[in-house]
Amino acid sequence: MDELVRFGVSISSHLLRQFDQLISGRGYVNRSEAIRDLIRKYLVEHEWERGDKETLGTLTLLYNHHVRELPDRLEHLQHEHYHRIISTMHVHVDEQNCLEVTVLRGKPAEIRELADSILGVKGVKHGQLVMTSKGTELD
Ligand code: NI
């Protein structure tokens, strides 16, 4: 890990009070960890905007497996893009509903495109792509 550096920040007392209230509600024990997390979040957003490096994302998907051709379509898409899919966890939620969490890898635009095409399959009830990172530059 890199050496730790201390730095001062000028901020209005009102803004700082709001920040402290927010982070204590989220379980942070100090400002430093909250600020480090904010910076990492900003860096991951930038990584996705820049779009030139391979990164990771997770796609959560909820669907009714009784909808005609839906499971086949999803499986077909996943096989077609097997090189972008690291792993899929499938949960049979009840008699009808399935929940899938898929870990995707690739350049941001490739991951987004694949996630959009999966989310766009007719019969998918809910889903969301979480854009994350391989984490190599987030220490
Ligand atoms: Ni299922």
Short mmCIF file of N, CA, C and O and ligand atoms in Angstrom, two decimals:
data_model
loop_
_atom_site.label_atom_id
_atom_site.label_comp_id
_atom_site.label_asym_id
_atom_site.label_seq_id
_atom_site.Cartn_x
_atom_site.Cartn_y
_atom_site.Cartn_z
N MET A 1 0.83 -1.20 0.00
CA MET A 1 0.00 0.00 0.00
C MET A 1 0.87 1.25 0.00
O MET A 1 1.95 1.27 0.58
N ASP A 2 0.39 2.29 -0.64
CA ASP A 2 1.07 3.57 -0.75
C ASP A 2 1.11 4.24 0.63
O ASP A 2 0.33 3.91 1.51
N GLU A 3 2.05 5.19 0.82
CA GLU A 3 2.11 5.90 2.11
C GLU A 3 0.86 6.78 2.29
O GLU A 3 0.28 7.26 1.31
N LEU A 4 0.47 6.98 3.54
CA LEU A 4 -0.69 7.82 3.82
C LEU A 4 -0.27 9.28 3.86
O LEU A 4 0.80 9.61 4.39
N VAL A 5 -1.10 10.15 3.32
CA VAL A 5 -0.82 11.58 3.28
C VAL A 5 -1.99 12.29 3.96
O VAL A 5 -3.15 11.93 3.75
N ARG A 6 -1.68 13.28 4.79
CA ARG A 6 -2.74 14.09 5.39
C ARG A 6 -2.89 15.37 4.59
O ARG A 6 -1.90 15.93 4.13
N PHE A 7 -4.12 15.84 4.43
CA PHE A 7 -4.31 17.12 3.75
C PHE A 7 -5.48 17.87 4.40
O PHE A 7 -6.38 17.25 4.98
N GLY A 8 -5.43 19.18 4.31
CA GLY A 8 -6.49 20.00 4.90
C GLY A 8 -7.52 20.38 3.85
O GLY A 8 -7.20 20.51 2.68
N VAL A 9 -8.75 20.51 4.28
CA VAL A 9 -9.83 20.88 3.35
C VAL A 9 -10.61 22.04 3.95
O VAL A 9 -10.99 22.00 5.12
N SER A 10 -10.81 23.09 3.18
CA SER A 10 -11.67 24.20 3.62
C SER A 10 -13.10 23.91 3.16
O SER A 10 -13.33 23.63 2.00
N ILE A 11 -14.02 23.98 4.11
CA ILE A 11 -15.40 23.62 3.79
C ILE A 11 -16.32 24.38 4.75
O ILE A 11 -15.94 24.65 5.90
N SER A 12 -17.50 24.73 4.31
CA SER A 12 -18.41 25.46 5.21
C SER A 12 -18.87 24.53 6.32
O SER A 12 -19.02 23.32 6.13
N SER A 13 -19.10 25.13 7.52
CA SER A 13 -19.47 24.30 8.66
C SER A 13 -20.82 23.61 8.41
O SER A 13 -21.03 22.48 8.83
N HIS A 14 -21.69 24.28 7.69
CA HIS A 14 -23.00 23.70 7.38
C HIS A 14 -22.84 22.43 6.53
O HIS A 14 -23.45 21.39 6.82
N LEU A 15 -22.01 22.52 5.51
CA LEU A 15 -21.80 21.38 4.61
C LEU A 15 -21.14 20.22 5.36
O LEU A 15 -21.52 19.06 5.19
N LEU A 16 -20.17 20.56 6.21
CA LEU A 16 -19.48 19.52 6.97
C LEU A 16 -20.43 18.83 7.96
O LEU A 16 -20.38 17.61 8.13
N ARG A 17 -21.32 19.63 8.60
CA ARG A 17 -22.29 19.05 9.53
C ARG A 17 -23.21 18.06 8.80
O ARG A 17 -23.47 16.96 9.28
N GLN A 18 -23.65 18.45 7.63
CA GLN A 18 -24.51 17.56 6.84
C GLN A 18 -23.79 16.27 6.47
O GLN A 18 -24.34 15.18 6.54
N PHE A 19 -22.52 16.43 6.10
CA PHE A 19 -21.70 15.27 5.72
C PHE A 19 -21.53 14.33 6.91
O PHE A 19 -21.72 13.11 6.79
N ASP A 20 -21.18 14.91 8.07
CA ASP A 20 -20.98 14.10 9.27
C ASP A 20 -22.24 13.33 9.66
O ASP A 20 -22.19 12.18 10.05
N GLN A 21 -23.40 14.01 9.55
CA GLN A 21 -24.66 13.35 9.87
C GLN A 21 -24.92 12.18 8.93
O GLN A 21 -25.28 11.09 9.34
N LEU A 22 -24.68 12.42 7.66
CA LEU A 22 -24.91 11.40 6.64
C LEU A 22 -24.02 10.18 6.86
O LEU A 22 -24.49 9.05 6.89
N ILE A 23 -22.72 10.43 7.07
CA ILE A 23 -21.81 9.29 7.17
C ILE A 23 -21.97 8.54 8.50
O ILE A 23 -21.78 7.33 8.53
N SER A 24 -22.37 9.24 9.57
CA SER A 24 -22.56 8.49 10.82
C SER A 24 -23.78 7.59 10.68
O SER A 24 -23.81 6.48 11.20
N GLY A 25 -24.79 8.05 9.95
CA GLY A 25 -25.97 7.22 9.68
C GLY A 25 -25.64 6.01 8.83
O GLY A 25 -26.35 5.01 8.84
N ARG A 26 -24.54 6.10 8.08
CA ARG A 26 -24.15 4.98 7.22
C ARG A 26 -23.08 4.11 7.87
O ARG A 26 -22.54 3.22 7.22
N GLY A 27 -22.79 4.40 9.12
CA GLY A 27 -21.90 3.51 9.86
C GLY A 27 -20.42 3.81 9.75
O GLY A 27 -19.60 3.02 10.22
N TYR A 28 -20.04 4.94 9.16
CA TYR A 28 -18.62 5.28 9.12
C TYR A 28 -18.16 5.70 10.51
O TYR A 28 -18.87 6.44 11.20
N VAL A 29 -16.96 5.24 10.89
CA VAL A 29 -16.44 5.64 12.20
C VAL A 29 -15.67 6.95 12.11
O VAL A 29 -15.49 7.63 13.11
N ASN A 30 -15.20 7.31 10.92
CA ASN A 30 -14.53 8.61 10.78
C ASN A 30 -14.68 9.17 9.36
O ASN A 30 -15.05 8.45 8.43
N ARG A 31 -14.37 10.45 9.24
CA ARG A 31 -14.49 11.14 7.94
C ARG A 31 -13.52 10.58 6.91
O ARG A 31 -13.85 10.52 5.72
N SER A 32 -12.32 10.21 7.37
CA SER A 32 -11.29 9.80 6.40
C SER A 32 -11.78 8.63 5.54
O SER A 32 -11.61 8.64 4.32
N GLU A 33 -12.37 7.62 6.19
CA GLU A 33 -12.81 6.45 5.42
C GLU A 33 -13.94 6.84 4.46
O GLU A 33 -14.01 6.35 3.34
N ALA A 34 -14.83 7.73 4.91
CA ALA A 34 -15.93 8.18 4.06
C ALA A 34 -15.39 8.94 2.84
O ALA A 34 -15.86 8.75 1.71
N ILE A 35 -14.39 9.78 3.08
CA ILE A 35 -13.81 10.56 1.97
C ILE A 35 -13.04 9.64 1.02
O ILE A 35 -13.14 9.79 -0.21
N ARG A 36 -12.31 8.66 1.57
CA ARG A 36 -11.61 7.69 0.69
C ARG A 36 -12.62 6.96 -0.19
O ARG A 36 -12.39 6.79 -1.39
N ASP A 37 -13.75 6.53 0.38
CA ASP A 37 -14.77 5.83 -0.40
C ASP A 37 -15.37 6.73 -1.49
O ASP A 37 -15.63 6.27 -2.60
N LEU A 38 -15.57 8.01 -1.16
CA LEU A 38 -16.10 8.94 -2.16
C LEU A 38 -15.13 9.10 -3.32
O LEU A 38 -15.54 9.13 -4.49
N ILE A 39 -13.84 9.20 -2.99
CA ILE A 39 -12.82 9.35 -4.05
C ILE A 39 -12.79 8.11 -4.92
O ILE A 39 -12.75 8.20 -6.16
N ARG A 40 -12.86 6.92 -4.29
CA ARG A 40 -12.86 5.67 -5.08
C ARG A 40 -14.08 5.61 -5.99
O ARG A 40 -13.99 5.19 -7.15
N LYS A 41 -15.23 6.04 -5.47
CA LYS A 41 -16.46 6.04 -6.27
C LYS A 41 -16.29 6.94 -7.49
O LYS A 41 -16.68 6.59 -8.61
N TYR A 42 -15.70 8.09 -7.26
CA TYR A 42 -15.44 9.06 -8.33
C TYR A 42 -14.49 8.49 -9.37
O TYR A 42 -14.70 8.64 -10.58
N LEU A 43 -13.45 7.78 -8.89
CA LEU A 43 -12.48 7.17 -9.80
C LEU A 43 -13.12 6.06 -10.64
O LEU A 43 -12.83 5.94 -11.84
N VAL A 44 -13.99 5.27 -10.02
CA VAL A 44 -14.67 4.20 -10.76
C VAL A 44 -15.59 4.82 -11.82
O VAL A 44 -15.64 4.36 -12.96
N GLU A 45 -16.30 5.89 -11.46
CA GLU A 45 -17.16 6.57 -12.44
C GLU A 45 -16.33 7.07 -13.62
O GLU A 45 -16.72 6.95 -14.77
N HIS A 46 -15.16 7.61 -13.30
CA HIS A 46 -14.28 8.12 -14.35
C HIS A 46 -13.78 6.99 -15.24
O HIS A 46 -13.70 7.13 -16.46
N GLU A 47 -13.46 5.85 -14.60
CA GLU A 47 -13.01 4.68 -15.35
C GLU A 47 -14.08 4.27 -16.37
O GLU A 47 -13.76 3.95 -17.52
N TRP A 48 -15.33 4.31 -15.96
CA TRP A 48 -16.43 3.93 -16.86
C TRP A 48 -16.65 4.98 -17.95
O TRP A 48 -17.02 4.66 -19.07
N GLU A 49 -16.44 6.26 -17.60
CA GLU A 49 -16.60 7.32 -18.61
C GLU A 49 -15.49 7.26 -19.65
O GLU A 49 -15.72 7.42 -20.84
N ARG A 50 -14.26 7.01 -19.18
CA ARG A 50 -13.12 6.94 -20.09
C ARG A 50 -13.24 5.76 -21.03
O ARG A 50 -12.99 5.87 -22.22
N GLY A 51 -13.58 4.62 -20.44
CA GLY A 51 -13.96 3.46 -21.24
C GLY A 51 -12.87 2.71 -21.96
O GLY A 51 -13.17 1.88 -22.82
N ASP A 52 -11.59 2.95 -21.65
CA ASP A 52 -10.53 2.31 -22.43
C ASP A 52 -9.93 1.07 -21.78
O ASP A 52 -9.13 0.38 -22.40
N LYS A 53 -10.31 0.78 -20.54
CA LYS A 53 -9.71 -0.37 -19.85
C LYS A 53 -10.75 -1.43 -19.54
O LYS A 53 -11.92 -1.11 -19.32
N GLU A 54 -10.28 -2.69 -19.46
CA GLU A 54 -11.19 -3.76 -19.07
C GLU A 54 -11.60 -3.57 -17.61
O GLU A 54 -10.78 -3.23 -16.77
N THR A 55 -12.87 -3.75 -17.36
CA THR A 55 -13.38 -3.57 -16.02
C THR A 55 -14.42 -4.65 -15.71
O THR A 55 -14.61 -5.58 -16.50
N LEU A 56 -15.07 -4.52 -14.56
CA LEU A 56 -16.06 -5.52 -14.14
C LEU A 56 -17.39 -4.88 -13.82
O LEU A 56 -17.45 -3.72 -13.39
N GLY A 57 -18.44 -5.65 -14.00
CA GLY A 57 -19.77 -5.20 -13.60
C GLY A 57 -20.58 -6.40 -13.14
O GLY A 57 -20.24 -7.54 -13.46
N THR A 58 -21.61 -6.14 -12.35
CA THR A 58 -22.53 -7.23 -11.99
C THR A 58 -23.93 -6.86 -12.46
O THR A 58 -24.36 -5.71 -12.31
N LEU A 59 -24.59 -7.84 -13.03
CA LEU A 59 -25.94 -7.61 -13.53
C LEU A 59 -26.92 -8.45 -12.71
O LEU A 59 -26.78 -9.67 -12.64
N THR A 60 -27.87 -7.78 -12.09
CA THR A 60 -28.93 -8.46 -11.34
C THR A 60 -30.17 -8.50 -12.22
O THR A 60 -30.51 -7.50 -12.87
N LEU A 61 -30.82 -9.65 -12.23
CA LEU A 61 -31.93 -9.87 -13.15
C LEU A 61 -33.03 -10.65 -12.44
O LEU A 61 -32.76 -11.67 -11.80
N LEU A 62 -34.27 -10.16 -12.56
CA LEU A 62 -35.41 -10.89 -12.00
C LEU A 62 -36.39 -11.17 -13.13
O LEU A 62 -36.77 -10.26 -13.86
N TYR A 63 -36.76 -12.44 -13.27
CA TYR A 63 -37.70 -12.77 -14.35
C TYR A 63 -38.56 -13.98 -14.00
O TYR A 63 -38.22 -14.75 -13.12
N ASN A 64 -39.65 -14.09 -14.75
CA ASN A 64 -40.57 -15.21 -14.59
C ASN A 64 -40.19 -16.27 -15.62
O ASN A 64 -40.29 -16.03 -16.82
N HIS A 65 -39.76 -17.42 -15.16
CA HIS A 65 -39.25 -18.41 -16.13
C HIS A 65 -40.37 -19.11 -16.89
O HIS A 65 -40.12 -19.88 -17.81
N HIS A 66 -41.64 -18.82 -16.55
CA HIS A 66 -42.76 -19.37 -17.32
C HIS A 66 -43.06 -18.57 -18.58
O HIS A 66 -43.80 -19.03 -19.44
N VAL A 67 -42.50 -17.34 -18.67
CA VAL A 67 -42.74 -16.54 -19.88
C VAL A 67 -42.11 -17.26 -21.08
O VAL A 67 -40.94 -17.67 -21.03
N ARG A 68 -42.91 -17.43 -22.11
CA ARG A 68 -42.50 -18.22 -23.26
C ARG A 68 -41.17 -17.75 -23.87
O ARG A 68 -40.99 -16.57 -24.12
N GLU A 69 -40.27 -18.67 -24.07
CA GLU A 69 -38.98 -18.44 -24.74
C GLU A 69 -38.00 -17.58 -23.95
O GLU A 69 -36.87 -17.39 -24.40
N LEU A 70 -38.44 -17.03 -22.82
CA LEU A 70 -37.54 -16.14 -22.07
C LEU A 70 -36.28 -16.84 -21.56
O LEU A 70 -35.16 -16.37 -21.82
N PRO A 71 -36.39 -17.98 -20.86
CA PRO A 71 -35.16 -18.64 -20.38
C PRO A 71 -34.23 -19.01 -21.53
O PRO A 71 -33.01 -18.86 -21.42
N ASP A 72 -34.81 -19.44 -22.67
CA ASP A 72 -33.99 -19.80 -23.84
C ASP A 72 -33.24 -18.59 -24.37
O ASP A 72 -32.07 -18.67 -24.73
N ARG A 73 -33.94 -17.46 -24.44
CA ARG A 73 -33.30 -16.24 -24.96
C ARG A 73 -32.15 -15.81 -24.07
O ARG A 73 -31.08 -15.42 -24.56
N LEU A 74 -32.39 -15.85 -22.77
CA LEU A 74 -31.34 -15.43 -21.83
C LEU A 74 -30.13 -16.36 -21.93
O LEU A 74 -28.99 -15.91 -21.96
N GLU A 75 -30.40 -17.66 -22.01
CA GLU A 75 -29.30 -18.62 -22.10
C GLU A 75 -28.53 -18.44 -23.41
O GLU A 75 -27.30 -18.49 -23.43
N HIS A 76 -29.27 -18.19 -24.48
CA HIS A 76 -28.63 -17.97 -25.78
C HIS A 76 -27.70 -16.76 -25.72
O HIS A 76 -26.55 -16.83 -26.17
N LEU A 77 -28.19 -15.66 -25.15
CA LEU A 77 -27.37 -14.44 -25.04
C LEU A 77 -26.11 -14.70 -24.21
O LEU A 77 -25.01 -14.24 -24.54
N GLN A 78 -26.28 -15.46 -23.13
CA GLN A 78 -25.13 -15.73 -22.26
C GLN A 78 -24.09 -16.60 -22.96
O GLN A 78 -22.89 -16.39 -22.79
N HIS A 79 -24.56 -17.57 -23.76
CA HIS A 79 -23.60 -18.40 -24.49
C HIS A 79 -22.91 -17.61 -25.59
O HIS A 79 -21.71 -17.77 -25.83
N GLU A 80 -23.68 -16.76 -26.24
CA GLU A 80 -23.13 -15.95 -27.32
C GLU A 80 -22.00 -15.04 -26.81
O GLU A 80 -21.05 -14.74 -27.51
N HIS A 81 -22.11 -14.61 -25.55
CA HIS A 81 -21.13 -13.69 -24.97
C HIS A 81 -20.38 -14.34 -23.81
O HIS A 81 -20.06 -13.67 -22.83
N TYR A 82 -20.13 -15.65 -23.94
CA TYR A 82 -19.49 -16.40 -22.84
C TYR A 82 -18.16 -15.79 -22.40
O TYR A 82 -17.78 -15.85 -21.24
N HIS A 83 -17.44 -15.17 -23.34
CA HIS A 83 -16.12 -14.60 -23.02
C HIS A 83 -16.24 -13.34 -22.16
O HIS A 83 -15.24 -12.87 -21.62
N ARG A 84 -17.43 -12.77 -22.05
CA ARG A 84 -17.63 -11.59 -21.19
C ARG A 84 -18.26 -11.97 -19.85
O ARG A 84 -18.43 -11.12 -19.00
N ILE A 85 -18.65 -13.23 -19.73
CA ILE A 85 -19.36 -13.66 -18.51
C ILE A 85 -18.45 -14.54 -17.67
O ILE A 85 -18.01 -15.61 -18.11
N ILE A 86 -18.16 -14.08 -16.46
CA ILE A 86 -17.27 -14.84 -15.58
C ILE A 86 -18.07 -15.90 -14.85
O ILE A 86 -17.66 -17.05 -14.74
N SER A 87 -19.24 -15.51 -14.34
CA SER A 87 -20.02 -16.45 -13.54
C SER A 87 -21.46 -15.97 -13.43
O SER A 87 -21.72 -14.77 -13.47
N THR A 88 -22.38 -16.91 -13.28
CA THR A 88 -23.78 -16.56 -13.05
C THR A 88 -24.32 -17.37 -11.87
O THR A 88 -24.10 -18.58 -11.81
N MET A 89 -24.99 -16.68 -10.96
CA MET A 89 -25.65 -17.39 -9.86
C MET A 89 -27.15 -17.32 -10.11
O MET A 89 -27.71 -16.25 -10.35
N HIS A 90 -27.78 -18.46 -10.09
CA HIS A 90 -29.22 -18.53 -10.35
C HIS A 90 -29.94 -18.96 -9.08
O HIS A 90 -29.58 -19.96 -8.48
N VAL A 91 -30.96 -18.20 -8.69
CA VAL A 91 -31.76 -18.55 -7.51
C VAL A 91 -33.20 -18.75 -7.95
O VAL A 91 -33.79 -17.88 -8.59
N HIS A 92 -33.78 -19.89 -7.63
CA HIS A 92 -35.21 -20.12 -7.89
C HIS A 92 -35.95 -19.48 -6.72
O HIS A 92 -36.03 -20.06 -5.64
N VAL A 93 -36.49 -18.29 -6.93
CA VAL A 93 -37.08 -17.52 -5.83
C VAL A 93 -38.37 -18.18 -5.31
O VAL A 93 -38.58 -18.31 -4.12
N ASP A 94 -39.22 -18.58 -6.25
CA ASP A 94 -40.45 -19.31 -5.91
C ASP A 94 -40.84 -20.15 -7.12
O ASP A 94 -39.99 -20.42 -7.97
N GLU A 95 -42.11 -20.54 -7.23
CA GLU A 95 -42.53 -21.41 -8.34
C GLU A 95 -42.33 -20.75 -9.70
O GLU A 95 -42.17 -21.43 -10.71
N GLN A 96 -42.38 -19.40 -9.74
CA GLN A 96 -42.33 -18.69 -11.02
C GLN A 96 -41.06 -17.89 -11.24
O GLN A 96 -40.53 -17.83 -12.35
N ASN A 97 -40.62 -17.22 -10.18
CA ASN A 97 -39.58 -16.19 -10.35
C ASN A 97 -38.17 -16.72 -10.15
O ASN A 97 -37.91 -17.52 -9.26
N CYS A 98 -37.29 -16.19 -11.01
CA CYS A 98 -35.88 -16.51 -10.93
C CYS A 98 -35.09 -15.22 -10.74
O CYS A 98 -35.43 -14.19 -11.31
N LEU A 99 -34.05 -15.31 -9.92
CA LEU A 99 -33.14 -14.19 -9.74
C LEU A 99 -31.77 -14.63 -10.20
O LEU A 99 -31.30 -15.69 -9.80
N GLU A 100 -31.16 -13.82 -11.06
CA GLU A 100 -29.82 -14.14 -11.53
C GLU A 100 -28.88 -12.99 -11.28
O GLU A 100 -29.23 -11.82 -11.48
N VAL A 101 -27.68 -13.31 -10.81
CA VAL A 101 -26.63 -12.31 -10.67
C VAL A 101 -25.46 -12.78 -11.53
O VAL A 101 -24.94 -13.89 -11.34
N THR A 102 -25.08 -11.95 -12.49
CA THR A 102 -24.03 -12.32 -13.44
C THR A 102 -22.87 -11.35 -13.32
O THR A 102 -23.07 -10.13 -13.26
N VAL A 103 -21.68 -11.89 -13.28
CA VAL A 103 -20.48 -11.05 -13.24
C VAL A 103 -19.94 -10.93 -14.67
O VAL A 103 -19.67 -11.94 -15.32
N LEU A 104 -19.82 -9.68 -15.11
CA LEU A 104 -19.41 -9.41 -16.49
C LEU A 104 -18.04 -8.74 -16.52
O LEU A 104 -17.73 -7.94 -15.64
N ARG A 105 -17.26 -9.06 -17.56
CA ARG A 105 -15.98 -8.37 -17.73
C ARG A 105 -15.83 -7.90 -19.16
O ARG A 105 -16.37 -8.51 -20.09
N GLY A 106 -15.12 -6.78 -19.32
CA GLY A 106 -14.90 -6.23 -20.65
C GLY A 106 -14.70 -4.73 -20.54
O GLY A 106 -14.64 -4.18 -19.44
N LYS A 107 -14.60 -4.08 -21.70
CA LYS A 107 -14.54 -2.61 -21.68
C LYS A 107 -15.94 -2.10 -21.31
O LYS A 107 -16.93 -2.77 -21.61
N PRO A 108 -16.03 -0.92 -20.68
CA PRO A 108 -17.33 -0.42 -20.23
C PRO A 108 -18.43 -0.48 -21.28
O PRO A 108 -19.55 -0.94 -20.98
N ALA A 109 -18.14 -0.07 -22.51
CA ALA A 109 -19.19 -0.05 -23.53
C ALA A 109 -19.66 -1.47 -23.85
O ALA A 109 -20.85 -1.70 -24.10
N GLU A 110 -18.73 -2.43 -23.82
CA GLU A 110 -19.09 -3.82 -24.11
C GLU A 110 -19.98 -4.39 -23.01
O GLU A 110 -20.96 -5.08 -23.28
N ILE A 111 -19.62 -4.09 -21.76
CA ILE A 111 -20.43 -4.57 -20.63
C ILE A 111 -21.82 -3.94 -20.68
O ILE A 111 -22.84 -4.61 -20.54
N ARG A 112 -21.86 -2.62 -20.92
CA ARG A 112 -23.15 -1.90 -20.98
C ARG A 112 -24.05 -2.48 -22.06
O ARG A 112 -25.23 -2.70 -21.85
N GLU A 113 -23.45 -2.72 -23.24
CA GLU A 113 -24.23 -3.22 -24.37
C GLU A 113 -24.82 -4.59 -24.06
O GLU A 113 -25.99 -4.85 -24.33
N LEU A 114 -23.99 -5.46 -23.48
CA LEU A 114 -24.47 -6.80 -23.14
C LEU A 114 -25.56 -6.72 -22.06
O LEU A 114 -26.60 -7.37 -22.17
N ALA A 115 -25.32 -5.90 -21.04
CA ALA A 115 -26.31 -5.74 -19.96
C ALA A 115 -27.62 -5.21 -20.53
O ALA A 115 -28.71 -5.71 -20.19
N ASP A 116 -27.54 -4.21 -21.42
CA ASP A 116 -28.76 -3.65 -22.00
C ASP A 116 -29.51 -4.68 -22.82
O ASP A 116 -30.75 -4.74 -22.78
N SER A 117 -28.78 -5.51 -23.57
CA SER A 117 -29.48 -6.48 -24.40
C SER A 117 -30.14 -7.55 -23.53
O SER A 117 -31.21 -8.05 -23.87
N ILE A 118 -29.52 -7.91 -22.40
CA ILE A 118 -30.14 -8.88 -21.48
C ILE A 118 -31.35 -8.25 -20.78
O ILE A 118 -32.43 -8.84 -20.72
N LEU A 119 -31.18 -7.01 -20.29
CA LEU A 119 -32.28 -6.32 -19.60
C LEU A 119 -33.46 -6.06 -20.53
O LEU A 119 -34.60 -5.94 -20.09
N GLY A 120 -33.17 -5.94 -21.83
CA GLY A 120 -34.21 -5.63 -22.80
C GLY A 120 -35.01 -6.84 -23.26
O GLY A 120 -35.98 -6.68 -24.00
N VAL A 121 -34.62 -8.04 -22.82
CA VAL A 121 -35.37 -9.23 -23.23
C VAL A 121 -36.77 -9.16 -22.62
O VAL A 121 -36.94 -8.87 -21.43
N LYS A 122 -37.75 -9.41 -23.47
CA LYS A 122 -39.15 -9.30 -23.05
C LYS A 122 -39.45 -10.28 -21.91
O LYS A 122 -39.14 -11.46 -22.03
N GLY A 123 -40.04 -9.76 -20.84
CA GLY A 123 -40.40 -10.61 -19.71
C GLY A 123 -39.49 -10.42 -18.51
O GLY A 123 -39.79 -10.92 -17.43
N VAL A 124 -38.35 -9.72 -18.71
CA VAL A 124 -37.50 -9.43 -17.57
C VAL A 124 -38.22 -8.39 -16.71
O VAL A 124 -38.58 -7.32 -17.19
N LYS A 125 -38.45 -8.72 -15.43
CA LYS A 125 -39.26 -7.85 -14.57
C LYS A 125 -38.46 -6.69 -13.99
O LYS A 125 -38.95 -5.59 -13.81
N HIS A 126 -37.24 -6.99 -13.63
CA HIS A 126 -36.42 -5.96 -13.00
C HIS A 126 -34.96 -6.34 -13.16
O HIS A 126 -34.62 -7.51 -13.25
N GLY A 127 -34.12 -5.33 -13.21
CA GLY A 127 -32.70 -5.62 -13.28
C GLY A 127 -31.88 -4.36 -13.24
O GLY A 127 -32.41 -3.27 -13.47
N GLN A 128 -30.63 -4.54 -12.91
CA GLN A 128 -29.75 -3.37 -12.86
C GLN A 128 -28.30 -3.78 -12.99
O GLN A 128 -27.87 -4.80 -12.45
N LEU A 129 -27.57 -2.95 -13.72
CA LEU A 129 -26.13 -3.16 -13.85
C LEU A 129 -25.42 -2.33 -12.79
O LEU A 129 -25.68 -1.14 -12.65
N VAL A 130 -24.56 -2.97 -12.02
CA VAL A 130 -23.69 -2.23 -11.10
C VAL A 130 -22.32 -2.17 -11.73
O VAL A 130 -21.71 -3.20 -12.03
N MET A 131 -21.86 -0.94 -11.98
CA MET A 131 -20.57 -0.73 -12.62
C MET A 131 -19.50 -0.66 -11.56
O MET A 131 -19.50 0.25 -10.74
N THR A 132 -18.62 -1.63 -11.57
CA THR A 132 -17.56 -1.60 -10.58
C THR A 132 -16.20 -1.61 -11.27
O THR A 132 -16.08 -1.05 -12.37
N SER A 133 -15.20 -2.17 -10.66
CA SER A 133 -13.84 -2.01 -11.14
C SER A 133 -13.03 -3.24 -10.77
O SER A 133 -13.41 -4.00 -9.89
N LYS A 134 -11.89 -3.44 -11.45
CA LYS A 134 -10.99 -4.52 -11.04
C LYS A 134 -10.20 -4.10 -9.79
O LYS A 134 -9.57 -4.93 -9.15
N GLY A 135 -10.26 -2.82 -9.46
CA GLY A 135 -9.73 -2.36 -8.19
C GLY A 135 -8.23 -2.16 -8.11
O GLY A 135 -7.71 -1.79 -7.06
N THR A 136 -7.53 -2.37 -9.22
CA THR A 136 -6.06 -2.31 -9.17
C THR A 136 -5.53 -0.91 -8.86
O THR A 136 -4.43 -0.79 -8.33
N GLU A 137 -6.31 0.11 -9.18
CA GLU A 137 -5.82 1.48 -8.93
C GLU A 137 -6.62 2.20 -7.86
O GLU A 137 -6.68 3.43 -7.82
N LEU A 138 -7.23 1.45 -6.96
CA LEU A 138 -8.11 2.08 -5.97
C LEU A 138 -7.57 1.99 -4.54
O LEU A 138 -8.32 2.18 -3.60
N ASP A 139 -6.28 1.69 -4.36
CA ASP A 139 -5.73 1.58 -3.00
C ASP A 139 -5.70 2.92 -2.30
O ASP A 139 -5.59 3.95 -2.93
NI NI B 1 -35.08 -20.48 -11.54
#
